[in-house]
Structure formats: structure tokens, C-alpha cells
PDB file of C-alpha atoms in Angstrom:
ATOM      1  CA  UNK A   1      15.746  31.813 -31.466  1.00  0.00           C
ATOM      2  CA  UNK A   2      14.261  32.675 -35.134  1.00  0.00           C
ATOM      3  CA  UNK A   3      10.801  32.324 -36.239  1.00  0.00           C
ATOM      4  CA  UNK A   4       8.210  33.192 -39.081  1.00  0.00           C
ATOM      5  CA  UNK A   5       4.479  33.467 -39.568  1.00  0.00           C
ATOM      6  CA  UNK A   6       3.043  33.381 -43.027  1.00  0.00           C
ATOM      7  CA  UNK A   7      -0.384  33.816 -44.775  1.00  0.00           C
ATOM      8  CA  UNK A   8      -0.678  32.195 -48.248  1.00  0.00           C
ATOM      9  CA  UNK A   9      -2.794  32.988 -51.255  1.00  0.00           C
ATOM     10  CA  UNK A  10      -5.413  30.441 -50.367  1.00  0.00           C
ATOM     11  CA  UNK A  11      -5.932  32.223 -46.908  1.00  0.00           C
ATOM     12  CA  UNK A  12      -3.827  29.297 -45.115  1.00  0.00           C
ATOM     13  CA  UNK A  13      -1.621  30.076 -42.028  1.00  0.00           C
ATOM     14  CA  UNK A  14       1.291  28.569 -40.864  1.00  0.00           C
ATOM     15  CA  UNK A  15       4.053  29.305 -38.027  1.00  0.00           C
ATOM     16  CA  UNK A  16       7.598  28.138 -37.279  1.00  0.00           C
ATOM     17  CA  UNK A  17      10.376  28.448 -34.467  1.00  0.00           C
ATOM     18  CA  UNK A  18      13.652  27.153 -34.149  1.00  0.00           C
ATOM     19  CA  UNK A  19      16.373  27.683 -31.504  1.00  0.00           C
ATOM     20  CA  UNK A  20      19.486  26.863 -29.879  1.00  0.00           C
ATOM     21  CA  UNK A  21      18.034  27.452 -26.429  1.00  0.00           C
ATOM     22  CA  UNK A  22      19.973  29.523 -23.935  1.00  0.00           C
ATOM     23  CA  UNK A  23      23.758  29.377 -23.282  1.00  0.00           C
ATOM     24  CA  UNK A  24      24.816  26.898 -20.593  1.00  0.00           C
ATOM     25  CA  UNK A  25      21.585  25.468 -20.349  1.00  0.00           C
ATOM     26  CA  UNK A  26      21.279  22.116 -18.515  1.00  0.00           C
ATOM     27  CA  UNK A  27      21.490  19.208 -21.046  1.00  0.00           C
ATOM     28  CA  UNK A  28      18.155  18.032 -21.898  1.00  0.00           C
ATOM     29  CA  UNK A  29      16.405  21.540 -21.249  1.00  0.00           C
ATOM     30  CA  UNK A  30      13.752  21.939 -23.537  1.00  0.00           C
ATOM     31  CA  UNK A  31      12.256  25.728 -23.772  1.00  0.00           C
ATOM     32  CA  UNK A  32       9.154  27.061 -25.526  1.00  0.00           C
ATOM     33  CA  UNK A  33      10.426  26.776 -29.044  1.00  0.00           C
ATOM     34  CA  UNK A  34       9.118  23.169 -30.065  1.00  0.00           C
ATOM     35  CA  UNK A  35       5.778  23.380 -27.783  1.00  0.00           C
ATOM     36  CA  UNK A  36       2.626  24.324 -29.650  1.00  0.00           C
ATOM     37  CA  UNK A  37       0.832  27.036 -27.975  1.00  0.00           C
ATOM     38  CA  UNK A  38       3.814  28.401 -26.532  1.00  0.00           C
ATOM     39  CA  UNK A  39       6.499  28.942 -28.969  1.00  0.00           C
ATOM     40  CA  UNK A  40       4.181  28.997 -31.827  1.00  0.00           C
ATOM     41  CA  UNK A  41       0.642  28.709 -33.128  1.00  0.00           C
ATOM     42  CA  UNK A  42      -1.115  28.561 -36.347  1.00  0.00           C
ATOM     43  CA  UNK A  43      -4.986  28.367 -36.900  1.00  0.00           C
ATOM     44  CA  UNK A  44      -6.897  29.016 -40.336  1.00  0.00           C
ATOM     45  CA  UNK A  45      -9.139  31.858 -39.641  1.00  0.00           C
ATOM     46  CA  UNK A  46      -7.587  33.199 -36.544  1.00  0.00           C
ATOM     47  CA  UNK A  47      -3.765  33.847 -36.790  1.00  0.00           C
ATOM     48  CA  UNK A  48      -0.430  32.432 -36.749  1.00  0.00           C
ATOM     49  CA  UNK A  49       2.230  33.321 -34.048  1.00  0.00           C
ATOM     50  CA  UNK A  50       6.027  32.986 -33.297  1.00  0.00           C
ATOM     51  CA  UNK A  51       7.495  33.500 -29.711  1.00  0.00           C
ATOM     52  CA  UNK A  52      10.842  34.027 -28.459  1.00  0.00           C
ATOM     53  CA  UNK A  53      12.552  35.115 -25.190  1.00  0.00           C
ATOM     54  CA  UNK A  54      12.919  33.026 -21.918  1.00  0.00           C
ATOM     55  CA  UNK A  55      11.367  29.643 -22.648  1.00  0.00           C
ATOM     56  CA  UNK A  56      10.218  28.659 -19.088  1.00  0.00           C
ATOM     57  CA  UNK A  57       8.007  31.941 -18.852  1.00  0.00           C
ATOM     58  CA  UNK A  58       6.746  31.515 -22.324  1.00  0.00           C
ATOM     59  CA  UNK A  59       5.753  27.978 -21.657  1.00  0.00           C
ATOM     60  CA  UNK A  60       4.077  28.942 -18.348  1.00  0.00           C
ATOM     61  CA  UNK A  61       2.014  31.687 -19.896  1.00  0.00           C
ATOM     62  CA  UNK A  62       1.319  29.600 -23.124  1.00  0.00           C
ATOM     63  CA  UNK A  63       2.107  32.781 -24.915  1.00  0.00           C
ATOM     64  CA  UNK A  64       1.104  31.824 -28.701  1.00  0.00           C
ATOM     65  CA  UNK A  65      -2.104  30.184 -27.801  1.00  0.00           C
ATOM     66  CA  UNK A  66      -2.879  33.160 -25.475  1.00  0.00           C
ATOM     67  CA  UNK A  67      -2.602  35.376 -28.617  1.00  0.00           C
ATOM     68  CA  UNK A  68      -4.871  33.499 -30.726  1.00  0.00           C
ATOM     69  CA  UNK A  69      -7.699  32.955 -28.084  1.00  0.00           C
ATOM     70  CA  UNK A  70      -7.566  36.854 -27.638  1.00  0.00           C
ATOM     71  CA  UNK A  71      -7.997  37.177 -31.530  1.00  0.00           C
ATOM     72  CA  UNK A  72     -10.672  34.510 -31.666  1.00  0.00           C
ATOM     73  CA  UNK A  73     -12.386  36.723 -28.931  1.00  0.00           C
ATOM     74  CA  UNK A  74     -12.414  39.809 -31.531  1.00  0.00           C
ATOM     75  CA  UNK A  75      -9.401  41.642 -30.279  1.00  0.00           C
ATOM     76  CA  UNK A  76      -6.915  42.911 -32.970  1.00  0.00           C
ATOM     77  CA  UNK A  77      -3.698  41.268 -33.707  1.00  0.00           C
ATOM     78  CA  UNK A  78      -1.691  44.394 -32.548  1.00  0.00           C
ATOM     79  CA  UNK A  79      -3.510  44.574 -29.511  1.00  0.00           C
ATOM     80  CA  UNK A  80      -3.420  40.763 -28.763  1.00  0.00           C
ATOM     81  CA  UNK A  81       0.343  40.656 -28.965  1.00  0.00           C
ATOM     82  CA  UNK A  82       0.769  43.693 -26.550  1.00  0.00           C
ATOM     83  CA  UNK A  83      -1.871  42.134 -24.120  1.00  0.00           C
ATOM     84  CA  UNK A  84      -0.031  39.028 -23.833  1.00  0.00           C
ATOM     85  CA  UNK A  85       3.592  40.741 -23.540  1.00  0.00           C
ATOM     86  CA  UNK A  86       2.047  43.126 -20.906  1.00  0.00           C
ATOM     87  CA  UNK A  87       0.625  39.989 -18.743  1.00  0.00           C
ATOM     88  CA  UNK A  88       3.919  38.138 -18.947  1.00  0.00           C
ATOM     89  CA  UNK A  89       5.741  41.237 -17.835  1.00  0.00           C
ATOM     90  CA  UNK A  90       3.186  41.401 -14.914  1.00  0.00           C
ATOM     91  CA  UNK A  91       3.815  37.854 -14.014  1.00  0.00           C
ATOM     92  CA  UNK A  92       7.790  37.643 -14.417  1.00  0.00           C
ATOM     93  CA  UNK A  93       8.860  41.301 -14.917  1.00  0.00           C
ATOM     94  CA  UNK A  94      10.563  42.692 -18.291  1.00  0.00           C
ATOM     95  CA  UNK A  95      13.383  41.477 -20.583  1.00  0.00           C
ATOM     96  CA  UNK A  96      11.667  37.903 -21.326  1.00  0.00           C
ATOM     97  CA  UNK A  97       9.283  37.882 -24.475  1.00  0.00           C
ATOM     98  CA  UNK A  98       8.899  38.716 -27.987  1.00  0.00           C
ATOM     99  CA  UNK A  99       5.976  37.922 -30.209  1.00  0.00           C
ATOM    100  CA  UNK A 100       5.176  38.122 -33.937  1.00  0.00           C
ATOM    101  CA  UNK A 101       1.806  37.551 -35.226  1.00  0.00           C
ATOM    102  CA  UNK A 102      -0.290  37.522 -38.521  1.00  0.00           C
ATOM    103  CA  UNK A 103      -3.787  37.374 -38.527  1.00  0.00           C
ATOM    104  CA  UNK A 104      -6.271  35.682 -41.378  1.00  0.00           C
ATOM    105  CA  UNK A 105      -6.611  39.196 -43.368  1.00  0.00           C
ATOM    106  CA  UNK A 106      -2.728  39.501 -43.529  1.00  0.00           C
ATOM    107  CA  UNK A 107      -2.128  42.022 -40.635  1.00  0.00           C
ATOM    108  CA  UNK A 108       1.216  41.728 -38.947  1.00  0.00           C
ATOM    109  CA  UNK A 109       2.294  42.680 -35.575  1.00  0.00           C
ATOM    110  CA  UNK A 110       4.984  42.480 -33.172  1.00  0.00           C
ATOM    111  CA  UNK A 111       5.433  43.316 -29.255  1.00  0.00           C
ATOM    112  CA  UNK A 112       8.424  42.651 -26.966  1.00  0.00           C
ATOM    113  CA  UNK A 113       9.460  43.520 -23.328  1.00  0.00           C
ATOM    114  CA  UNK A 114      13.302  43.038 -24.231  1.00  0.00           C
ATOM    115  CA  UNK A 115      15.753  45.866 -25.243  1.00  0.00           C
ATOM    116  CA  UNK A 116      15.695  44.792 -28.789  1.00  0.00           C
ATOM    117  CA  UNK A 117      13.910  42.166 -31.185  1.00  0.00           C
ATOM    118  CA  UNK A 118      14.973  41.842 -34.958  1.00  0.00           C
ATOM    119  CA  UNK A 119      11.796  41.537 -36.783  1.00  0.00           C
ATOM    120  CA  UNK A 120      11.015  41.893 -40.729  1.00  0.00           C
ATOM    121  CA  UNK A 121       7.825  41.420 -42.979  1.00  0.00           C
ATOM    122  CA  UNK A 122       6.819  41.458 -46.447  1.00  0.00           C
ATOM    123  CA  UNK A 123       4.107  41.133 -48.821  1.00  0.00           C
ATOM    124  CA  UNK A 124       3.760  39.781 -52.518  1.00  0.00           C
ATOM    125  CA  UNK A 125       3.728  42.992 -54.887  1.00  0.00           C
ATOM    126  CA  UNK A 126       5.525  45.187 -52.188  1.00  0.00           C
ATOM    127  CA  UNK A 127       8.762  46.455 -53.348  1.00  0.00           C
ATOM    128  CA  UNK A 128      10.552  46.465 -50.196  1.00  0.00           C
ATOM    129  CA  UNK A 129      10.818  44.415 -47.008  1.00  0.00           C
ATOM    130  CA  UNK A 130      10.324  46.272 -43.711  1.00  0.00           C
ATOM    131  CA  UNK A 131      13.017  45.510 -41.197  1.00  0.00           C
ATOM    132  CA  UNK A 132      12.986  46.917 -37.569  1.00  0.00           C
ATOM    133  CA  UNK A 133      15.224  46.579 -34.534  1.00  0.00           C
ATOM    134  CA  UNK A 134      14.457  48.569 -31.761  1.00  0.00           C
ATOM    135  CA  UNK A 135      11.209  49.259 -29.941  1.00  0.00           C
ATOM    136  CA  UNK A 136      10.548  52.563 -31.696  1.00  0.00           C
ATOM    137  CA  UNK A 137      11.590  51.441 -35.262  1.00  0.00           C
TER     138      UNK A 137
ATOM    139  CA  UNK B   1      -5.180  37.246 -50.533  1.00  0.00           C
ATOM    140  CA  UNK B   2      -1.707  38.272 -50.915  1.00  0.00           C
ATOM    141  CA  UNK B   3       0.827  36.071 -49.563  1.00  0.00           C
ATOM    142  CA  UNK B   4       2.310  37.638 -46.402  1.00  0.00           C
ATOM    143  CA  UNK B   5       4.960  36.689 -44.200  1.00  0.00           C
ATOM    144  CA  UNK B   6       6.846  38.187 -41.139  1.00  0.00           C
ATOM    145  CA  UNK B   7       9.909  36.682 -39.240  1.00  0.00           C
ATOM    146  CA  UNK B   8      11.897  37.505 -36.172  1.00  0.00           C
ATOM    147  CA  UNK B   9      15.655  36.982 -35.001  1.00  0.00           C
ATOM    148  CA  UNK B  10      15.092  36.550 -31.380  1.00  0.00           C
ATOM    149  CA  UNK B  11      14.262  39.092 -28.487  1.00  0.00           C
ATOM    150  CA  UNK B  12      16.894  40.049 -25.953  1.00  0.00           C
ATOM    151  CA  UNK B  13      19.622  42.629 -25.512  1.00  0.00           C
ATOM    152  CA  UNK B  14      22.127  44.512 -27.723  1.00  0.00           C
ATOM    153  CA  UNK B  15      24.851  42.660 -25.832  1.00  0.00           C
ATOM    154  CA  UNK B  16      24.108  39.511 -27.980  1.00  0.00           C
ATOM    155  CA  UNK B  17      25.842  41.328 -30.683  1.00  0.00           C
ATOM    156  CA  UNK B  18      29.645  40.906 -30.966  1.00  0.00           C
ATOM    157  CA  UNK B  19      30.050  44.066 -32.880  1.00  0.00           C
ATOM    158  CA  UNK B  20      27.976  46.444 -35.249  1.00  0.00           C
ATOM    159  CA  UNK B  21      28.943  44.129 -38.389  1.00  0.00           C
ATOM    160  CA  UNK B  22      27.065  41.390 -36.552  1.00  0.00           C
ATOM    161  CA  UNK B  23      24.157  43.450 -35.740  1.00  0.00           C
ATOM    162  CA  UNK B  24      23.925  44.423 -39.788  1.00  0.00           C
ATOM    163  CA  UNK B  25      24.525  40.741 -40.681  1.00  0.00           C
ATOM    164  CA  UNK B  26      21.562  39.987 -38.316  1.00  0.00           C
ATOM    165  CA  UNK B  27      19.312  42.355 -39.886  1.00  0.00           C
ATOM    166  CA  UNK B  28      20.283  41.677 -43.426  1.00  0.00           C
ATOM    167  CA  UNK B  29      19.560  38.080 -42.461  1.00  0.00           C
ATOM    168  CA  UNK B  30      15.927  38.967 -41.712  1.00  0.00           C
ATOM    169  CA  UNK B  31      15.399  40.537 -45.362  1.00  0.00           C
ATOM    170  CA  UNK B  32      16.806  37.202 -46.792  1.00  0.00           C
ATOM    171  CA  UNK B  33      14.652  35.408 -44.819  1.00  0.00           C
ATOM    172  CA  UNK B  34      11.352  37.274 -45.962  1.00  0.00           C
ATOM    173  CA  UNK B  35      12.396  37.057 -49.406  1.00  0.00           C
ATOM    174  CA  UNK B  36      12.969  33.403 -48.980  1.00  0.00           C
ATOM    175  CA  UNK B  37       9.521  32.988 -47.715  1.00  0.00           C
ATOM    176  CA  UNK B  38       8.043  35.182 -50.549  1.00  0.00           C
ATOM    177  CA  UNK B  39       9.821  32.957 -53.283  1.00  0.00           C
ATOM    178  CA  UNK B  40       8.389  29.974 -51.501  1.00  0.00           C
ATOM    179  CA  UNK B  41       4.807  31.562 -51.988  1.00  0.00           C
ATOM    180  CA  UNK B  42       5.026  31.224 -55.713  1.00  0.00           C
ATOM    181  CA  UNK B  43       4.995  27.603 -55.795  1.00  0.00           C
ATOM    182  CA  UNK B  44       4.039  26.279 -52.153  1.00  0.00           C
ATOM    183  CA  UNK B  45       1.735  27.372 -49.354  1.00  0.00           C
ATOM    184  CA  UNK B  46       2.526  29.121 -45.872  1.00  0.00           C
ATOM    185  CA  UNK B  47       4.064  25.991 -44.607  1.00  0.00           C
ATOM    186  CA  UNK B  48       6.695  26.148 -47.184  1.00  0.00           C
ATOM    187  CA  UNK B  49       6.863  29.794 -46.614  1.00  0.00           C
ATOM    188  CA  UNK B  50       7.722  29.815 -43.004  1.00  0.00           C
ATOM    189  CA  UNK B  51       9.935  26.610 -43.382  1.00  0.00           C
ATOM    190  CA  UNK B  52      11.988  28.439 -45.910  1.00  0.00           C
ATOM    191  CA  UNK B  53      12.211  31.451 -44.202  1.00  0.00           C
ATOM    192  CA  UNK B  54      13.462  29.659 -40.852  1.00  0.00           C
ATOM    193  CA  UNK B  55      15.778  27.591 -43.025  1.00  0.00           C
ATOM    194  CA  UNK B  56      17.343  30.751 -44.234  1.00  0.00           C
ATOM    195  CA  UNK B  57      18.041  32.088 -40.793  1.00  0.00           C
ATOM    196  CA  UNK B  58      19.322  28.541 -39.559  1.00  0.00           C
ATOM    197  CA  UNK B  59      21.861  28.437 -42.330  1.00  0.00           C
ATOM    198  CA  UNK B  60      23.044  31.970 -41.878  1.00  0.00           C
ATOM    199  CA  UNK B  61      24.998  31.456 -38.622  1.00  0.00           C
ATOM    200  CA  UNK B  62      24.037  35.049 -37.103  1.00  0.00           C
ATOM    201  CA  UNK B  63      21.192  33.858 -34.890  1.00  0.00           C
ATOM    202  CA  UNK B  64      20.803  31.348 -31.919  1.00  0.00           C
ATOM    203  CA  UNK B  65      19.506  28.924 -34.051  1.00  0.00           C
ATOM    204  CA  UNK B  66      20.839  26.262 -36.558  1.00  0.00           C
ATOM    205  CA  UNK B  67      24.441  27.130 -37.349  1.00  0.00           C
ATOM    206  CA  UNK B  68      24.792  29.835 -34.791  1.00  0.00           C
ATOM    207  CA  UNK B  69      23.139  27.835 -31.927  1.00  0.00           C
ATOM    208  CA  UNK B  70      24.639  28.604 -28.472  1.00  0.00           C
ATOM    209  CA  UNK B  71      26.297  25.961 -26.074  1.00  0.00           C
ATOM    210  CA  UNK B  72      24.740  23.993 -23.352  1.00  0.00           C
ATOM    211  CA  UNK B  73      26.395  23.387 -19.871  1.00  0.00           C
ATOM    212  CA  UNK B  74      28.343  20.528 -21.551  1.00  0.00           C
ATOM    213  CA  UNK B  75      29.699  22.647 -24.285  1.00  0.00           C
ATOM    214  CA  UNK B  76      27.324  21.058 -26.852  1.00  0.00           C
ATOM    215  CA  UNK B  77      24.806  22.224 -29.315  1.00  0.00           C
ATOM    216  CA  UNK B  78      21.253  21.200 -28.385  1.00  0.00           C
ATOM    217  CA  UNK B  79      18.571  22.569 -30.744  1.00  0.00           C
ATOM    218  CA  UNK B  80      14.473  22.703 -30.600  1.00  0.00           C
ATOM    219  CA  UNK B  81      12.217  23.428 -33.249  1.00  0.00           C
ATOM    220  CA  UNK B  82       8.462  23.179 -34.229  1.00  0.00           C
ATOM    221  CA  UNK B  83       6.157  24.030 -37.194  1.00  0.00           C
ATOM    222  CA  UNK B  84       2.470  24.159 -37.253  1.00  0.00           C
ATOM    223  CA  UNK B  85      -0.059  24.291 -40.379  1.00  0.00           C
ATOM    224  CA  UNK B  86      -3.316  26.301 -39.769  1.00  0.00           C
ATOM    225  CA  UNK B  87      -5.632  24.390 -41.754  1.00  0.00           C
ATOM    226  CA  UNK B  88      -5.733  21.361 -39.579  1.00  0.00           C
ATOM    227  CA  UNK B  89      -3.651  22.133 -36.621  1.00  0.00           C
ATOM    228  CA  UNK B  90      -1.089  19.983 -37.762  1.00  0.00           C
ATOM    229  CA  UNK B  91       2.429  19.913 -36.078  1.00  0.00           C
ATOM    230  CA  UNK B  92       5.691  18.997 -36.101  1.00  0.00           C
ATOM    231  CA  UNK B  93       8.617  19.143 -33.554  1.00  0.00           C
ATOM    232  CA  UNK B  94      11.781  18.193 -32.239  1.00  0.00           C
ATOM    233  CA  UNK B  95      13.777  18.639 -29.185  1.00  0.00           C
ATOM    234  CA  UNK B  96      17.333  18.252 -27.896  1.00  0.00           C
ATOM    235  CA  UNK B  97      18.830  17.520 -31.330  1.00  0.00           C
ATOM    236  CA  UNK B  98      22.685  17.579 -31.591  1.00  0.00           C
ATOM    237  CA  UNK B  99      23.519  16.795 -34.943  1.00  0.00           C
ATOM    238  CA  UNK B 100      21.394  19.052 -37.328  1.00  0.00           C
ATOM    239  CA  UNK B 101      21.611  22.539 -38.789  1.00  0.00           C
ATOM    240  CA  UNK B 102      18.058  22.544 -40.590  1.00  0.00           C
ATOM    241  CA  UNK B 103      16.186  21.711 -37.458  1.00  0.00           C
ATOM    242  CA  UNK B 104      12.976  23.251 -38.806  1.00  0.00           C
ATOM    243  CA  UNK B 105      12.878  20.552 -41.812  1.00  0.00           C
ATOM    244  CA  UNK B 106      13.503  18.032 -39.572  1.00  0.00           C
ATOM    245  CA  UNK B 107      10.538  19.035 -37.543  1.00  0.00           C
ATOM    246  CA  UNK B 108       8.336  19.230 -40.847  1.00  0.00           C
ATOM    247  CA  UNK B 109       9.523  15.596 -41.472  1.00  0.00           C
ATOM    248  CA  UNK B 110       8.254  14.686 -37.853  1.00  0.00           C
ATOM    249  CA  UNK B 111       4.778  16.236 -39.204  1.00  0.00           C
ATOM    250  CA  UNK B 112       4.713  14.730 -42.733  1.00  0.00           C
ATOM    251  CA  UNK B 113       6.364  11.540 -41.871  1.00  0.00           C
ATOM    252  CA  UNK B 114       5.832  10.244 -38.629  1.00  0.00           C
ATOM    253  CA  UNK B 115       2.537   9.681 -36.786  1.00  0.00           C
ATOM    254  CA  UNK B 116       4.002  11.846 -33.977  1.00  0.00           C
ATOM    255  CA  UNK B 117       3.987  15.497 -33.057  1.00  0.00           C
ATOM    256  CA  UNK B 118       7.339  15.818 -31.040  1.00  0.00           C
ATOM    257  CA  UNK B 119      10.334  13.707 -31.338  1.00  0.00           C
ATOM    258  CA  UNK B 120      13.196  14.095 -29.165  1.00  0.00           C
ATOM    259  CA  UNK B 121      16.916  13.242 -28.753  1.00  0.00           C
ATOM    260  CA  UNK B 122      18.116   9.870 -30.362  1.00  0.00           C
ATOM    261  CA  UNK B 123      14.905   9.385 -32.221  1.00  0.00           C
ATOM    262  CA  UNK B 124      15.164  12.675 -33.701  1.00  0.00           C
ATOM    263  CA  UNK B 125      18.783  12.068 -34.481  1.00  0.00           C
ATOM    264  CA  UNK B 126      18.011   8.783 -36.351  1.00  0.00           C
ATOM    265  CA  UNK B 127      15.254  10.741 -38.262  1.00  0.00           C
ATOM    266  CA  UNK B 128      17.965  13.082 -39.458  1.00  0.00           C
ATOM    267  CA  UNK B 129      20.325  10.348 -40.518  1.00  0.00           C
ATOM    268  CA  UNK B 130      17.252   8.528 -42.271  1.00  0.00           C
ATOM    269  CA  UNK B 131      16.465  11.958 -44.268  1.00  0.00           C
ATOM    270  CA  UNK B 132      20.183  13.190 -44.803  1.00  0.00           C
ATOM    271  CA  UNK B 133      19.765  15.999 -42.435  1.00  0.00           C
ATOM    272  CA  UNK B 134      22.211  14.688 -39.645  1.00  0.00           C
ATOM    273  CA  UNK B 135      25.984  16.753 -39.543  1.00  0.00           C
ATOM    274  CA  UNK B 136      28.789  16.211 -37.241  1.00  0.00           C
ATOM    275  CA  UNK B 137      29.436  18.453 -34.374  1.00  0.00           C
ATOM    276  CA  UNK B 138      32.254  20.189 -36.164  1.00  0.00           C
ATOM    277  CA  UNK B 139      29.732  22.171 -38.346  1.00  0.00           C
ATOM    278  CA  UNK B 140      28.134  23.393 -35.169  1.00  0.00           C
ATOM    279  CA  UNK B 141      30.873  24.191 -32.830  1.00  0.00           C
ATOM    280  CA  UNK B 142      33.714  26.754 -33.451  1.00  0.00           C
ATOM    281  CA  UNK B 143      36.351  28.370 -31.554  1.00  0.00           C
ATOM    282  CA  UNK B 144      34.512  31.488 -30.999  1.00  0.00           C
ATOM    283  CA  UNK B 145      31.451  29.542 -29.605  1.00  0.00           C
ATOM    284  CA  UNK B 146      33.813  27.713 -27.359  1.00  0.00           C
ATOM    285  CA  UNK B 147      35.706  30.922 -26.092  1.00  0.00           C
ATOM    286  CA  UNK B 148      32.374  32.707 -25.295  1.00  0.00           C
ATOM    287  CA  UNK B 149      31.248  29.477 -23.474  1.00  0.00           C
ATOM    288  CA  UNK B 150      34.379  29.379 -21.354  1.00  0.00           C
ATOM    289  CA  UNK B 151      34.063  33.014 -20.385  1.00  0.00           C
ATOM    290  CA  UNK B 152      30.495  32.786 -19.350  1.00  0.00           C
ATOM    291  CA  UNK B 153      31.186  29.381 -17.365  1.00  0.00           C
ATOM    292  CA  UNK B 154      33.337  31.364 -15.043  1.00  0.00           C
ATOM    293  CA  UNK B 155      30.265  33.578 -14.389  1.00  0.00           C
ATOM    294  CA  UNK B 156      27.731  31.011 -14.241  1.00  0.00           C
ATOM    295  CA  UNK B 157      26.652  31.684 -10.833  1.00  0.00           C
ATOM    296  CA  UNK B 158      25.590  35.232 -11.974  1.00  0.00           C
ATOM    297  CA  UNK B 159      23.423  33.554 -14.668  1.00  0.00           C
ATOM    298  CA  UNK B 160      21.625  30.719 -13.313  1.00  0.00           C
ATOM    299  CA  UNK B 161      20.838  30.104  -9.513  1.00  0.00           C
ATOM    300  CA  UNK B 162      19.934  26.229  -9.285  1.00  0.00           C
ATOM    301  CA  UNK B 163      21.903  25.315 -12.125  1.00  0.00           C
ATOM    302  CA  UNK B 164      25.166  26.590 -10.620  1.00  0.00           C
ATOM    303  CA  UNK B 165      24.799  24.171  -7.659  1.00  0.00           C
ATOM    304  CA  UNK B 166      24.319  21.270 -10.141  1.00  0.00           C
ATOM    305  CA  UNK B 167      27.246  22.534 -12.231  1.00  0.00           C
ATOM    306  CA  UNK B 168      29.412  22.524  -9.087  1.00  0.00           C
ATOM    307  CA  UNK B 169      28.608  19.112  -8.581  1.00  0.00           C
ATOM    308  CA  UNK B 170      29.581  17.896 -11.852  1.00  0.00           C
ATOM    309  CA  UNK B 171      32.997  19.775 -11.322  1.00  0.00           C
ATOM    310  CA  UNK B 172      32.325  21.961 -14.215  1.00  0.00           C
ATOM    311  CA  UNK B 173      33.200  25.245 -12.250  1.00  0.00           C
ATOM    312  CA  UNK B 174      36.888  24.186 -11.579  1.00  0.00           C
TER     313      UNK B 174
END
């Protein structure tokens, strides 16, 4: 699975997620990636989110929409993604979700309960792109 | 506000990577995706930014998406994708499409050229044909994917519980 979240110069937010799904999945199985509220969410003035992991759990938790509602309630984007990952971990155990998000001010955040998640971000005017893979990066 | 974009290449385990070279290609692809998104910001909006960034990763082949998509139980590629525009909560999505590489662009077409939110299977394939996004399976399935599929099929029982019984009924487990 791959995903992107973006804020443009006019303050609009957008999110996108795309996947080949899980290997050996049952034909016709659909995971979280195409489902708004699960695999992605974008709402001006709130945030944009993209999710990855085991789709069945991300759908049941409506993970992306859950992040947006926390932010709408005043939680910082970095805390919101952590809280949702912790919630999913408490329900289904570790190893099944990763989130990236951006808020309406351009703050970016990520959280995950898997071994690794490749993630990167950049901003107009910034010299370099920031890349990370391991939790501590 | 300065245009800003973040991307991910999927969460999971290091076992996904065939070798360190694959892992480095995967990380480099993330930088390329961010750059594609920031390039799109010069002419377009946040929707253009995320579609260009995800397209960059779908065409890369290092990710479980687009060209690099894994195989399902029948040994086919089936992709899902979704895109959302925060200004009016517009959504476009496709699911279980077999013959595309640029699934996110097909999802955007659902948003902008149909009256729907999510289109699956044959209908999505027909949209792909209409808009020049359809590709033959040969562009999505290669020998290394088939070898990995066969080796994992032998261990299916260790991966899925319920599907194992279904796969056995289908005679897929030998």
C-alpha cells in the first residue's frame, strides 16, 4: 500500500491511498484503501489522513475518520495519530496499522505499530525531503 | 500557506524487502513521490499533489501498489484505490481492478467523470479502457511475483485460517 496527504497554497487538503492488497487474499476481497473514513480522509480545516496495514482492522476501526474527529475535537495531529494506533493495538494487538496525516496548518505526523513504515515529507522552499523507515527515525 | 506533502510506502515488517537494494529503492521512491507532489503544487492543488505522488509510487514497482502489486489466491493482481478532496468531501475510488497500473488516476476519474463514489470490478475495468488506463496482465505479473506466490501458497495454512479451508476446497493447496 502507498499513500499521500497534502496541503496546497490555498489551504485545501487532499488524501490518496492505493494498494495491491494482501498476498493470497480471497478474490474480490476489498481492504481499507478505497473506503473513505478507513483508508483515507480529507476535510478542509481539519486534516488529511492515509492509512496502511491490515485492511480488515482499519475498516472496523474507521481509523482515518477517527483521526479527523480527534483533531476536530482539538487534539494535535501528532497525538491524534498516536491515539488511533494505540486504540487499534488495544483492540487487535500489534503489527497491523500505520497512519500519516497533515493538518490545516501544514503540520505532518505519522504513527504505526508495525516493525517499519517508509514515510517522507517535504514543503515548498525546504531544501531537502525528510525520509524515515524505522520507529526511531 | 506553503504547499506541504507527506507520503508512505506501507507499514509492515522488514521481511517484505527482498534485499537491502530493494529497501533503498523503496526509500528513494518516497523522495521521488514527495518531489512529484511538490512539482504538482506549482501548477495545481492538493488533489493534483496526492495523485502525482501516488502515481509515482504505483509506477515504481518497489511497493505493494500499481506495478508492484502482490497476487491474490488465484495468482491475479487486484487493486484498490481511493482519493478525497477536502474542500467538499468529494471522493473517488475503485476496487478489485485487475488491468491497471495507475489505479489512483482511475479513482480520480470516478470522482470527476462519474456520478459515483466507488466503482468495482468490470465497471472499473471499462472506465480504464475508456480513459486509456487499461493494461494487459503481462505488465503486472512477472516471474518473481509468481515464484513468491507459489512459495507462500505452500505455507498458506500458516497465514490465513478460514481461507485455508476455502483454498483446499478449490484444490489450490495440491
